Amino acid sequence: DIQMTQSPSSLSASVGDRVTMTCRASQSISNYLNWYQQKPGKAPKLLIHAASILQGGVPSRFSGSGSGTDFTLTISSLQAEDFASYYCQQSDSAPFTFGPGTKVDIK
Amino acid sequence: QITLKESGPTLVKPTQTLSVTCTFSGFSLSTSGVGVGWIRQPPGKALEWLGIIYWDDDKHYSPSLKNRLRLTKDTSKSQVVLTLTNADPVDTATYYCAHKHWNFNWFDPWGPGTLVTVSS
């Protein structure tokens, strides 16, 4: 099974900051990598699929990159509504494992 | 518009069977490529992928739960049922179902989730 790791596990940032978080797969998954955003008490929401394709309605300040084993999610200018947890998920092969998440909170 | 909603008992005793139903609309589980996935999240912890059932009744389960987990579908009712036998307090979590894109393995949208507590 493919294992996913994320770093950092949490970060503190201010509105307007550029934020970057990473996700790593235990083996190559090409670009079969998805990012989800989860706010407290809510279901996760798909942000990015295929490593870099924004889901419809997702603000352009979000971007994803990477292929193979290493991936990055960047928020170019953090907004108040972006404070949440972010999870990566590999969709290369079942089981479609999630990473442990990165929590973004207010500095 | 695709929507999903989970339902079932909120409290289950240890060793009993935990069962959650996902009722969906806006798509058919008889459409080629479509699937419904299940994910859970213990309070304050990360997401855990549990399994998926496809339009053709193929299934994949998490290896850690493979012996206790079953997914079944009723296409006519637009429902998928998750059954987890021999429930344990560590199974306490919010259980989510989610729609799998017909051609790619991403999940969108998700249901709101249902919290199931395993306790005597």
Coordinates of C-alpha atoms in Angstrom, one line a residue:
Chain A
D1 CA 0.0 0.0 0.0
I2 CA 1.1 3.6 -0.7
Q3 CA 1.8 5.6 2.4
M4 CA 1.4 9.4 2.5
T5 CA 3.2 11.9 4.7
Q6 CA 2.7 15.6 5.0
S7 CA 4.8 18.4 6.5
P8 CA 4.5 20.5 8.5
S9 CA 1.8 19.0 10.7
S10 CA 0.8 22.5 11.6
L11 CA 1.8 26.1 10.8
S12 CA 0.8 29.5 12.0
A13 CA 0.5 32.3 9.4
S14 CA -1.0 35.7 9.0
V15 CA -3.5 37.0 6.4
G16 CA -1.6 37.9 3.3
D17 CA 1.2 35.4 3.9
R18 CA 2.3 33.0 1.2
V19 CA 1.9 29.4 2.6
T20 CA 3.5 26.2 1.3
M21 CA 3.0 22.7 2.5
T22 CA 4.3 19.4 1.2
C23 CA 3.0 15.9 0.6
R24 CA 5.2 12.9 -0.1
A25 CA 4.2 9.4 -1.3
S26 CA 6.1 6.2 -0.4
Q27 CA 6.3 5.4 -4.1
S28 CA 5.8 7.1 -7.4
I29 CA 2.2 8.0 -8.0
S30 CA 2.7 10.1 -11.2
N31 CA 0.3 13.0 -10.8
Y32 CA -2.5 11.0 -9.1
L33 CA -2.6 13.4 -6.1
N34 CA -5.6 15.3 -4.7
W35 CA -5.8 18.0 -2.1
Y36 CA -8.7 18.6 0.2
Q37 CA -9.6 21.4 2.6
Q38 CA -11.5 20.7 5.8
K39 CA -12.9 23.4 8.1
P40 CA -13.9 22.5 11.7
G41 CA -17.1 20.6 11.9
K42 CA -17.4 20.3 8.1
A43 CA -16.8 17.7 5.5
P44 CA -13.6 17.9 3.4
K45 CA -13.9 19.8 0.1
L46 CA -11.9 18.9 -3.0
L47 CA -9.5 21.7 -3.9
I48 CA -7.1 20.2 -6.4
H49 CA -7.0 17.0 -8.4
A50 CA -4.3 15.5 -10.6
A51 CA -1.7 17.4 -8.6
S52 CA -2.3 20.8 -10.1
I53 CA -5.9 21.1 -11.5
L54 CA -8.1 23.4 -9.5
Q55 CA -11.6 22.2 -8.9
G56 CA -14.3 24.5 -10.2
G57 CA -14.9 27.4 -7.9
V58 CA -11.6 27.2 -6.0
P59 CA -9.9 30.6 -5.8
S60 CA -6.8 31.0 -8.0
R61 CA -4.6 31.8 -4.9
F62 CA -4.5 28.0 -4.4
S63 CA -2.0 26.1 -6.6
G64 CA -0.6 22.6 -6.6
S65 CA 2.5 21.2 -8.2
G66 CA 4.6 18.1 -8.2
S67 CA 4.8 14.6 -9.7
G68 CA 6.2 11.3 -8.8
T69 CA 6.6 11.3 -5.0
D70 CA 6.8 14.9 -4.0
F71 CA 4.0 17.4 -4.1
T72 CA 3.3 21.0 -2.9
L73 CA 0.2 23.0 -2.1
T74 CA 0.7 26.7 -2.1
I75 CA -1.7 29.5 -1.0
S76 CA -0.3 32.7 -2.6
S77 CA -2.0 35.1 -0.2
L78 CA -3.7 33.6 2.8
Q79 CA -7.2 34.8 3.5
A80 CA -9.2 34.5 6.7
E81 CA -11.4 31.7 5.2
D82 CA -8.3 29.6 4.4
F83 CA -7.6 28.8 8.0
A84 CA -8.3 25.0 7.9
S85 CA -6.7 21.6 7.7
Y86 CA -5.4 20.4 4.4
Y87 CA -5.1 16.7 3.4
C88 CA -3.5 15.1 0.4
Q89 CA -4.7 11.8 -1.0
Q90 CA -3.2 9.5 -3.5
S91 CA -5.5 8.2 -6.2
D92 CA -3.0 6.0 -8.1
S93 CA -4.1 2.7 -6.6
A94 CA -6.5 1.4 -3.9
P95 CA -6.4 1.8 -0.9
F96 CA -6.6 5.6 -1.8
T97 CA -4.7 6.7 1.3
F98 CA -4.7 10.1 2.9
G99 CA -1.9 12.0 4.4
P100 CA -2.0 13.0 8.1
G101 CA -2.9 16.6 7.3
T102 CA -1.5 20.1 7.7
K103 CA -3.4 22.5 10.0
V104 CA -3.1 26.2 9.1
D105 CA -4.0 28.5 12.0
I106 CA -3.8 32.2 12.8
K107 CA -0.5 33.6 14.0
Chain B
Q1 CA -26.4 18.5 -8.4
I2 CA -24.9 15.6 -6.6
T3 CA -25.7 15.2 -2.9
L4 CA -25.0 12.5 -0.3
K5 CA -26.1 12.0 3.2
E6 CA -25.1 9.5 5.9
S7 CA -27.5 8.1 8.4
G8 CA -27.6 5.5 11.1
P9 CA -27.3 4.9 14.9
T10 CA -25.2 7.4 16.8
L11 CA -24.3 4.9 19.5
V12 CA -23.2 1.4 19.2
K13 CA -22.1 -1.0 21.9
P14 CA -18.7 -2.7 21.7
T15 CA -18.8 -6.1 19.8
Q16 CA -22.0 -5.0 18.0
T17 CA -22.2 -4.3 14.3
L18 CA -21.9 -0.7 13.2
S19 CA -24.0 0.2 10.2
V20 CA -24.2 3.5 8.2
T21 CA -26.3 4.2 5.2
C22 CA -25.3 6.6 2.5
T23 CA -28.3 8.0 0.5
F24 CA -27.4 9.9 -2.6
S25 CA -28.9 11.8 -5.5
G26 CA -27.7 13.4 -8.7
F27 CA -26.0 10.3 -10.0
S28 CA -26.5 6.6 -10.6
L29 CA -24.4 3.8 -9.2
S30 CA -25.2 1.9 -12.4
T31 CA -23.2 4.4 -14.5
S32 CA -19.9 3.0 -15.7
G33 CA -16.9 4.2 -13.6
V34 CA -18.9 5.7 -10.8
G35 CA -18.2 4.8 -7.2
V36 CA -19.0 5.7 -3.6
G37 CA -16.2 5.9 -1.2
W38 CA -16.1 5.8 2.6
I39 CA -13.8 7.8 4.9
R40 CA -13.9 8.2 8.6
Q41 CA -12.3 10.6 11.1
P42 CA -11.9 10.0 14.8
P43 CA -12.5 13.1 16.9
G44 CA -9.5 15.5 16.5
K45 CA -7.7 13.1 14.2
A46 CA -6.9 12.7 10.5
L47 CA -9.0 11.2 7.7
E48 CA -8.8 7.5 7.2
W49 CA -9.9 5.9 3.9
L50 CA -12.1 2.9 4.5
G51 CA -13.2 1.5 1.2
I52 CA -15.0 2.0 -2.1
I53 CA -17.8 0.3 -4.0
Y54 CA -18.1 0.7 -7.8
W55 CA -20.9 0.6 -10.3
D56 CA -20.1 -3.0 -11.2
D57 CA -20.1 -4.1 -7.5
D58 CA -16.3 -4.3 -7.4
K59 CA -15.0 -3.3 -4.0
H60 CA -11.7 -2.3 -2.4
Y61 CA -11.2 -2.2 1.4
S62 CA -8.6 -0.8 3.7
P63 CA -6.3 -3.7 4.6
S64 CA -6.6 -2.8 8.3
L65 CA -10.3 -3.3 8.2
K66 CA -10.7 -5.9 5.5
N67 CA -11.9 -8.6 7.8
R68 CA -14.6 -6.5 9.4
L69 CA -15.8 -4.1 6.7
R70 CA -18.5 -4.7 4.1
L71 CA -20.0 -2.4 1.5
T72 CA -23.2 -3.1 -0.3
K73 CA -25.3 -1.1 -2.7
D74 CA -28.9 -0.8 -3.6
T75 CA -29.0 0.9 -7.0
S76 CA -32.8 1.2 -7.1
K77 CA -32.8 3.1 -3.7
S78 CA -29.6 5.1 -4.5
Q79 CA -28.0 3.8 -1.3
V80 CA -24.8 2.3 -0.1
V81 CA -24.5 0.6 3.2
L82 CA -21.3 0.3 5.3
T83 CA -21.2 -2.5 7.8
L84 CA -18.4 -2.8 10.4
T85 CA -18.6 -5.9 12.5
N86 CA -17.2 -6.3 16.1
A87 CA -17.2 -2.6 16.8
D88 CA -14.6 -1.3 19.2
P89 CA -14.3 2.1 20.9
V90 CA -11.4 3.0 18.5
D91 CA -14.1 2.9 15.7
T92 CA -15.7 6.0 17.2
A93 CA -15.5 8.5 14.4
T94 CA -17.4 10.7 11.9
Y95 CA -18.2 8.5 8.9
Y96 CA -18.3 10.2 5.5
C97 CA -19.4 8.8 2.1
A98 CA -18.3 10.6 -1.0
H99 CA -18.9 10.4 -4.8
K100 CA -16.1 9.1 -6.9
H101 CA -15.7 10.8 -10.3
W102 CA -16.6 8.4 -13.2
N103 CA -13.1 8.6 -14.7
F104 CA -10.7 9.5 -11.9
N105 CA -10.2 8.5 -8.4
W106 CA -11.0 11.7 -6.6
F107 CA -13.9 12.2 -4.2
D108 CA -16.3 15.1 -4.6
P109 CA -18.7 15.9 -3.1
W110 CA -18.8 14.4 0.3
G111 CA -21.8 13.9 2.6
P112 CA -21.9 16.0 5.8
G113 CA -20.8 12.9 7.9
T114 CA -22.4 11.2 10.8
L115 CA -20.7 10.7 14.2
V116 CA -20.9 7.1 15.5
T117 CA -19.8 6.5 19.1
V118 CA -18.8 3.0 20.2
S119 CA -19.3 2.8 23.9
S120 CA -21.0 0.6 26.5

